[in-house]
XYZ file of C-alpha atoms in Angstrom:
521
model
C 89.018 89.688 153.384
C 87.536 90.653 150.094
C 88.265 90.802 146.347
C 86.993 94.355 145.873
C 88.932 97.974 147.282
C 87.207 98.047 150.869
C 88.006 102.699 151.413
C 90.443 104.072 153.722
C 89.024 106.261 156.847
C 90.966 108.718 157.810
C 90.038 109.672 161.433
C 89.546 112.782 161.111
C 86.066 111.770 161.114
C 85.239 114.216 157.467
C 84.657 111.789 154.732
C 85.828 112.536 151.435
C 83.461 113.809 148.696
C 84.877 111.015 146.044
C 85.178 111.294 142.318
C 81.856 110.356 140.256
C 82.524 107.466 138.196
C 80.255 105.430 135.729
C 77.742 101.840 136.681
C 80.555 100.791 139.117
C 78.052 99.232 140.907
C 77.119 98.025 137.595
C 75.212 94.199 138.078
C 72.359 92.530 138.942
C 70.913 93.581 142.072
C 70.169 90.937 144.873
C 69.179 87.160 144.421
C 65.447 87.446 143.173
C 62.524 85.730 145.223
C 60.630 82.458 143.323
C 57.179 82.248 142.782
C 56.142 80.604 146.239
C 57.561 83.930 147.889
C 55.827 85.991 145.763
C 51.945 84.943 146.267
C 52.989 84.639 150.276
C 52.723 88.400 149.297
C 49.778 88.508 147.299
C 52.498 89.744 144.232
C 52.020 87.974 141.063
C 53.382 84.503 140.400
C 53.078 84.456 136.908
C 56.144 84.022 135.489
C 58.657 81.216 134.263
C 61.903 81.159 135.433
C 63.210 82.687 138.137
C 64.534 86.340 136.607
C 62.211 86.544 134.096
C 59.386 88.863 134.150
C 55.854 88.453 134.081
C 53.729 88.294 130.329
C 52.606 92.096 130.263
C 55.230 93.053 132.400
C 55.010 97.036 130.387
C 51.532 97.766 130.801
C 51.734 96.303 134.531
C 54.509 98.265 135.512
C 52.854 101.317 134.123
C 49.216 99.890 135.544
C 51.325 99.674 139.014
C 52.747 103.314 138.451
C 49.398 104.657 138.370
C 47.969 102.695 140.563
C 50.585 103.999 143.508
C 51.203 108.101 141.911
C 46.807 107.773 142.311
C 47.048 106.816 145.930
C 50.282 107.992 147.689
C 50.075 111.812 146.212
C 53.835 112.639 148.095
C 55.029 109.911 144.907
C 53.775 111.929 142.722
C 54.315 115.678 143.695
C 58.513 113.826 144.142
C 58.599 112.617 140.422
C 58.023 116.315 139.749
C 59.385 118.633 141.510
C 63.179 117.730 141.775
C 65.331 121.017 139.907
C 68.696 118.823 140.713
C 70.660 121.518 142.057
C 72.266 118.887 144.177
C 71.784 118.643 147.451
C 71.712 116.228 147.716
C 74.126 114.299 145.618
C 77.420 113.833 148.465
C 74.557 112.919 151.528
C 74.177 109.555 150.513
C 76.336 107.122 152.175
C 75.963 104.272 149.158
C 77.804 107.308 146.911
C 80.459 108.055 149.105
C 82.051 104.707 149.270
C 81.350 102.862 146.323
C 81.813 106.737 143.935
C 79.176 105.384 141.081
C 77.561 107.751 139.618
C 73.879 106.386 140.107
C 73.627 106.483 143.422
C 73.460 110.081 143.775
C 70.147 110.293 145.364
C 68.735 112.259 142.768
C 70.290 110.100 139.809
C 68.605 107.426 141.476
C 65.057 108.835 141.719
C 65.734 109.622 137.952
C 65.656 106.756 137.360
C 61.997 105.916 137.684
C 61.464 109.864 136.902
C 62.620 108.886 133.671
C 59.815 106.715 132.590
C 57.320 108.601 134.018
C 57.876 111.935 131.903
C 57.922 109.555 129.509
C 54.435 108.339 130.150
C 52.632 110.514 132.976
C 53.328 114.165 131.614
C 53.006 116.487 127.973
C 56.734 116.934 127.879
C 57.733 113.490 127.796
C 54.708 111.953 125.977
C 55.721 114.637 123.360
C 59.729 116.374 122.833
C 60.882 113.089 125.312
C 64.669 113.764 124.691
C 64.091 117.367 125.728
C 63.494 116.190 129.119
C 64.703 113.211 129.737
C 61.921 110.783 129.875
C 62.990 107.843 128.326
C 61.063 104.691 127.316
C 60.079 101.701 129.549
C 62.019 98.828 128.879
C 63.209 95.641 130.035
C 67.063 97.332 130.530
C 65.754 99.490 132.947
C 63.709 97.513 134.649
C 67.200 95.622 135.339
C 68.388 98.671 136.057
C 65.894 100.052 138.460
C 66.450 96.129 140.205
C 70.283 96.739 140.462
C 69.995 100.526 141.378
C 67.087 100.551 143.681
C 68.770 97.811 145.749
C 70.899 99.951 146.906
C 68.997 102.595 148.096
C 68.191 101.857 152.191
C 65.978 103.891 152.391
C 67.803 105.943 154.597
C 66.160 109.626 154.296
C 69.617 111.186 154.774
C 68.943 113.113 152.155
C 65.633 114.492 152.202
C 67.334 116.608 155.280
C 69.437 118.476 152.811
C 67.010 118.636 150.378
C 65.370 121.937 149.957
C 62.119 120.467 148.717
C 61.978 117.886 151.234
C 61.696 114.984 148.305
C 62.305 111.179 149.571
C 64.522 109.405 147.806
C 62.938 106.841 150.337
C 59.623 106.830 148.889
C 60.688 106.556 146.248
C 62.672 103.942 146.573
C 59.517 102.019 147.860
C 57.245 102.450 145.248
C 60.190 100.919 142.439
C 60.361 97.911 144.164
C 56.390 97.614 144.897
C 56.032 97.738 140.900
C 59.432 95.432 140.161
C 57.488 93.148 142.844
C 54.377 93.064 140.124
C 56.525 92.417 137.236
C 58.014 89.133 139.441
C 61.209 90.701 139.989
C 60.954 90.675 144.033
C 63.498 90.100 146.694
C 64.189 86.487 147.548
C 66.151 88.351 150.971
C 63.434 91.164 151.464
C 59.965 88.774 149.990
C 61.145 84.853 152.090
C 61.054 86.705 155.345
C 58.249 88.119 155.363
C 56.572 84.761 154.238
C 57.892 83.455 157.050
C 56.819 86.352 159.039
C 52.757 84.743 157.745
C 53.706 81.282 158.652
C 55.076 81.403 161.777
C 55.193 84.834 163.091
C 59.056 85.848 162.987
C 62.168 86.891 160.573
C 63.677 84.126 161.569
C 61.168 81.276 161.571
C 61.706 80.609 165.077
C 58.675 78.372 165.607
C 57.188 78.630 169.904
C 58.655 76.051 171.262
C 62.259 77.359 170.029
C 61.397 80.697 171.231
C 59.657 78.947 174.738
C 63.215 77.242 174.826
C 65.406 80.031 174.424
C 63.550 81.817 177.127
C 63.948 79.316 179.451
C 67.389 79.216 178.638
C 67.897 82.829 179.194
C 66.423 82.097 181.947
C 68.929 79.929 183.829
C 71.518 82.175 182.706
C 69.970 84.528 184.375
C 70.061 82.626 187.909
C 72.894 81.489 187.477
C 74.318 84.987 187.623
C 73.073 86.696 190.139
C 70.764 84.581 191.893
C 67.707 85.953 191.085
C 65.487 84.088 189.563
C 63.889 86.892 186.403
C 61.000 85.348 184.399
C 61.070 85.555 180.361
C 57.297 85.093 179.625
C 55.699 83.655 176.120
C 52.159 83.945 176.021
C 50.779 84.198 179.694
C 47.247 86.167 179.283
C 46.141 88.507 181.203
C 50.534 90.207 181.432
C 50.494 94.102 181.689
C 52.250 94.792 178.834
C 52.611 92.591 175.419
C 56.824 93.163 174.544
C 57.551 92.949 170.729
C 60.760 92.754 169.511
C 62.576 91.519 166.532
C 63.636 87.806 166.442
C 67.076 88.738 166.797
C 67.248 89.313 170.073
C 65.812 86.238 170.626
C 69.774 84.272 169.199
C 72.250 86.660 168.438
C 74.553 89.096 170.226
C 74.896 91.732 171.263
C 70.516 91.313 170.653
C 70.538 89.152 173.216
C 72.748 91.214 175.801
C 69.682 93.056 174.791
C 66.387 90.983 175.653
C 68.398 89.954 178.710
C 68.115 93.710 180.324
C 64.272 94.830 179.011
C 62.925 91.722 181.530
C 65.471 92.795 184.848
C 63.600 96.306 183.765
C 60.334 95.094 183.741
C 61.124 92.768 186.925
C 63.011 95.750 188.920
C 59.625 97.533 187.646
C 57.242 95.143 189.551
C 55.041 94.470 186.244
C 53.696 91.891 184.136
C 54.944 91.504 180.628
C 54.765 88.914 177.738
C 55.802 87.489 174.972
C 53.468 86.185 171.831
C 55.101 83.951 169.779
C 52.045 84.285 167.383
C 53.824 87.920 166.895
C 57.059 87.778 168.584
C 58.230 90.366 165.320
C 59.025 94.223 165.620
C 60.546 94.425 162.184
C 57.734 94.813 159.318
C 59.944 94.040 156.408
C 56.878 95.659 154.314
C 58.068 98.713 154.307
C 61.061 98.138 152.435
C 59.002 97.029 150.233
C 56.786 99.556 149.771
C 54.186 97.016 149.907
C 51.685 99.391 152.030
C 49.321 95.614 151.977
C 52.001 93.838 153.519
C 53.093 96.029 155.747
C 49.239 95.805 157.538
C 48.823 92.207 156.861
C 51.483 91.936 159.654
C 51.045 95.056 161.636
C 47.693 93.124 161.866
C 49.159 90.024 164.292
C 50.441 91.848 167.195
C 47.113 93.474 167.665
C 45.388 90.030 167.557
C 47.943 88.350 169.753
C 47.545 92.413 171.758
C 43.417 90.939 172.478
C 44.112 87.225 172.566
C 46.325 87.960 175.954
C 43.950 90.984 177.071
C 47.276 93.214 177.651
C 47.120 96.266 178.557
C 50.696 98.137 177.345
C 52.274 97.534 173.640
C 56.070 98.165 174.729
C 58.706 97.484 171.609
C 61.441 96.964 171.726
C 65.376 98.123 169.930
C 64.413 97.518 166.138
C 64.895 100.838 163.590
C 62.449 100.336 161.625
C 59.764 98.792 163.145
C 59.992 101.378 165.824
C 59.270 103.734 162.617
C 56.257 101.701 161.634
C 54.785 101.499 164.789
C 55.297 104.983 165.878
C 54.421 106.967 162.480
C 51.953 103.812 160.232
C 50.871 101.409 163.316
C 46.673 102.965 164.570
C 47.056 103.160 160.409
C 47.751 100.476 160.291
C 46.104 97.830 162.385
C 44.313 100.061 165.121
C 42.604 101.754 166.567
C 44.069 100.401 169.982
C 41.108 101.420 172.291
C 41.517 98.447 173.800
C 44.766 99.033 175.654
C 45.159 101.335 178.763
C 45.234 105.049 177.105
C 47.096 105.760 180.092
C 50.810 105.168 179.068
C 51.820 106.189 175.113
C 50.262 103.472 172.534
C 52.497 102.422 171.535
C 55.768 102.326 174.157
C 59.194 102.594 173.041
C 61.459 99.574 175.429
C 64.213 103.190 176.470
C 61.046 105.035 176.839
C 59.933 102.850 179.208
C 63.197 102.034 181.262
C 64.214 105.711 181.575
C 60.388 106.879 183.170
C 61.872 103.363 185.467
C 65.023 105.615 186.071
C 63.517 108.775 186.967
C 60.832 107.743 189.589
C 63.904 105.838 190.672
C 62.760 102.133 190.530
C 65.925 101.423 189.484
C 69.021 100.883 191.085
C 72.409 101.637 189.327
C 76.113 100.641 189.577
C 77.403 102.579 186.546
C 81.196 101.442 187.636
C 80.217 98.127 185.974
C 80.561 99.480 182.615
C 83.442 101.122 183.660
C 85.723 98.821 181.251
C 83.638 100.741 177.664
C 83.862 104.195 176.588
C 80.732 104.705 175.148
C 79.118 106.407 171.519
C 75.923 106.472 170.248
C 74.738 105.839 166.932
C 71.273 107.281 165.981
C 70.043 104.654 163.366
C 67.277 106.413 160.611
C 64.272 105.510 161.422
C 64.488 106.283 165.316
C 65.942 109.243 164.365
C 64.471 110.727 160.549
C 60.939 108.484 160.818
C 59.859 108.214 164.024
C 59.508 110.471 167.612
C 60.401 109.314 171.614
C 58.477 111.095 174.469
C 56.727 113.612 174.100
C 59.334 116.182 173.309
C 60.458 117.100 170.006
C 64.584 115.666 169.790
C 63.368 112.936 172.214
C 64.340 110.540 170.029
C 68.136 112.076 170.393
C 67.823 112.765 174.572
C 66.628 109.695 175.511
C 69.132 107.185 174.141
C 71.647 109.160 175.624
C 70.093 109.876 178.839
C 69.506 106.046 179.162
C 73.798 105.294 178.369
C 74.794 107.842 180.863
C 72.419 107.369 183.864
C 74.161 103.405 183.162
C 77.751 104.379 181.778
C 80.469 106.691 183.813
C 82.001 107.962 179.886
C 80.087 108.890 176.967
C 81.494 110.786 174.348
C 78.947 111.374 170.870
C 80.852 111.008 166.965
C 80.966 113.858 165.498
C 77.420 116.171 164.822
C 77.627 115.989 161.249
C 76.870 112.713 161.661
C 74.746 112.900 164.705
C 70.786 112.878 165.488
C 69.173 114.384 162.213
C 72.277 114.032 159.518
C 73.016 110.539 161.307
C 74.965 108.658 158.702
C 72.928 104.716 157.674
C 75.233 101.680 158.800
C 74.480 100.587 154.786
C 72.887 97.040 155.961
C 69.220 98.897 156.042
C 66.434 99.276 153.537
C 65.492 95.663 153.183
C 69.706 94.732 152.252
C 70.835 92.840 154.993
C 72.127 89.812 152.519
C 75.162 88.468 151.821
C 74.929 88.699 148.823
C 75.753 92.760 148.619
C 78.253 92.109 150.971
C 80.630 94.555 148.772
C 77.765 97.794 148.564
C 76.904 97.011 153.047
C 81.063 97.650 152.747
C 81.248 100.283 151.110
C 77.909 102.367 151.776
C 78.976 101.585 155.772
C 82.229 103.999 155.067
C 81.141 107.113 156.237
C 79.894 105.475 160.156
C 83.547 104.047 159.692
C 85.047 106.793 159.641
C 83.200 109.045 162.878
C 83.616 105.955 164.721
C 87.576 105.745 163.828
C 88.039 109.259 164.714
C 86.542 108.897 168.675
C 87.902 105.863 169.103
C 91.670 107.354 167.745
C 91.119 111.036 169.443
C 88.384 110.221 172.589
C 89.131 107.181 173.553
C 86.132 105.107 172.318
C 85.858 101.456 172.996
C 81.555 100.701 171.837
C 78.971 101.719 169.993
C 75.832 101.095 171.581
C 72.940 101.529 168.955
C 68.973 100.381 168.951
C 68.555 98.975 165.502
C 68.030 94.741 165.338
C 69.414 95.369 161.733
C 72.331 98.491 162.690
C 73.797 95.667 166.098
C 73.902 92.525 162.255
C 75.242 95.352 159.627
C 78.182 96.535 162.139
C 79.222 93.456 163.012
C 79.479 91.982 160.221
C 81.548 95.488 158.187
C 83.105 97.160 160.690
C 86.037 94.293 161.790
C 86.070 95.229 157.641
C 87.517 98.516 158.812
C 90.141 97.285 161.426
C 87.462 96.978 164.662
C 85.986 93.509 166.524
C 82.146 92.828 166.103
C 82.020 92.540 170.409
C 82.922 96.658 169.822
C 79.088 96.970 169.130
C 77.014 96.521 172.309
C 72.439 97.060 172.981
C 71.553 99.837 175.368
C 69.911 97.131 177.660
C 72.864 95.207 177.606
C 74.750 98.227 179.914
C 71.348 98.605 181.584
C 71.700 95.183 181.996
C 75.321 95.648 183.202
C 74.522 98.519 185.604
C 71.239 97.233 187.225
C 71.066 95.797 190.785
C 68.314 93.298 191.421
C 66.855 94.427 194.223
C 63.571 92.541 194.047
C 64.244 88.919 195.018
C 60.503 88.218 193.516
C 59.418 88.033 191.025
C 55.612 88.629 190.429
C 55.611 86.827 186.704
C 54.469 83.073 187.577
C 57.283 80.520 186.796
C 57.488 78.679 183.714
C 55.767 74.635 184.705
C 58.466 72.942 185.347
C 59.800 70.125 183.079
C 58.148 67.328 186.425
C 54.767 69.248 185.699
C 54.635 68.725 182.038
C 55.777 64.737 182.097
C 52.694 65.254 185.247
C 50.063 66.823 182.688
C 51.371 64.481 180.109
C 49.962 61.305 182.144
């Protein structure tokens, strides 16, 4: 199944800290972006063949580091204050899965920190060997590219760091420097380019989205006998739903999207997707580029204004919710044109829980009795955002919804959930097949926790609220003896249990094919 060794699971709910090994994951990193992808994002593209560095790359790299540490005071703080206490060393899923010493968070940070010390500290300039400072060479840059694409920016190590050093911010800074000297990730930069050109990560144009939504309406009607609408570009709707584009075609994502529509239908609210902003994900965060994060976010603002909506709701996507909750108002605000009585933005789980608590939704929990559920806390939701108006809402609200629609729920071991949750192993812009070995090995800690509750508590399915987590798990968990269909969306569970009582939709039906033919005449 793989030409590398798959980590063994014990099923006891804990992971063995591996013996440290040198450079087990040494390599060239993921595929490198072409000039066209670089240009689309505003990065320098004056290099020759793919993989070559731009002219004067060393000066450009150091200039960009000066720029970043002047813009983000936290970056310089994190580069200065590490005392090598070792608290983070065994907290990284990639170190646990690969045993590579440079995948210990402190060691990965030091790849940039050593260069920072050499050029920006007194001791590093005059006594480099004494403080571990190194010159910026092409070999160093290539090592950056490899190992800074072995960090999913999950921030688990930061939870355990006594100084609160955010490894993700250092990884983001390193990737932005690399983008400015010709070493951008093909996977990330190509995806961002698709958003700018078409509106979503997958490059699905408006007609394809409309056809997909029409097919969903037909499927739901056949399944339930109720005409639930999934509108696109409906001006004047109350809610603009922004969801990851994976929700439009892939399982189990699309099953969650079906659940969104059913909830809105029963709540009696008008809502719409936007073909212009048909993507909640924002890969600008993964490459550390504020400018590209802002460009992606502004599309959502522009769509909300154009469609004259009153509320903004985000679907199940981990890093999209972090960007929305933590940064959206700074990136694309103010959103003073929206209805201020509601959260701006609002997560679909917040909306659904509100309707459950009001009694709007009639639930038959037995529809999910073929499953014993557990829940994976996605990193960017758990450690980079909140839900509800109280601390810990991002942990409680998903579980409240699951328990409201399922009879059987079991949490995984306490040191693997909530803010100590393990990453899926594919986040941070690493969900690409050229990094499969890393992804499989990085999933080991979560697979270990899942194996524990599967063995001891009879768990059959794991729910998630992140598009990347769902895609990663369906791909890599079979390496550990699980099956693809054991991963489900939370709103898939809602969809299963929800009894549709409202026979008429408050959303107008889309024009029929006959109407469209008449319009053409």
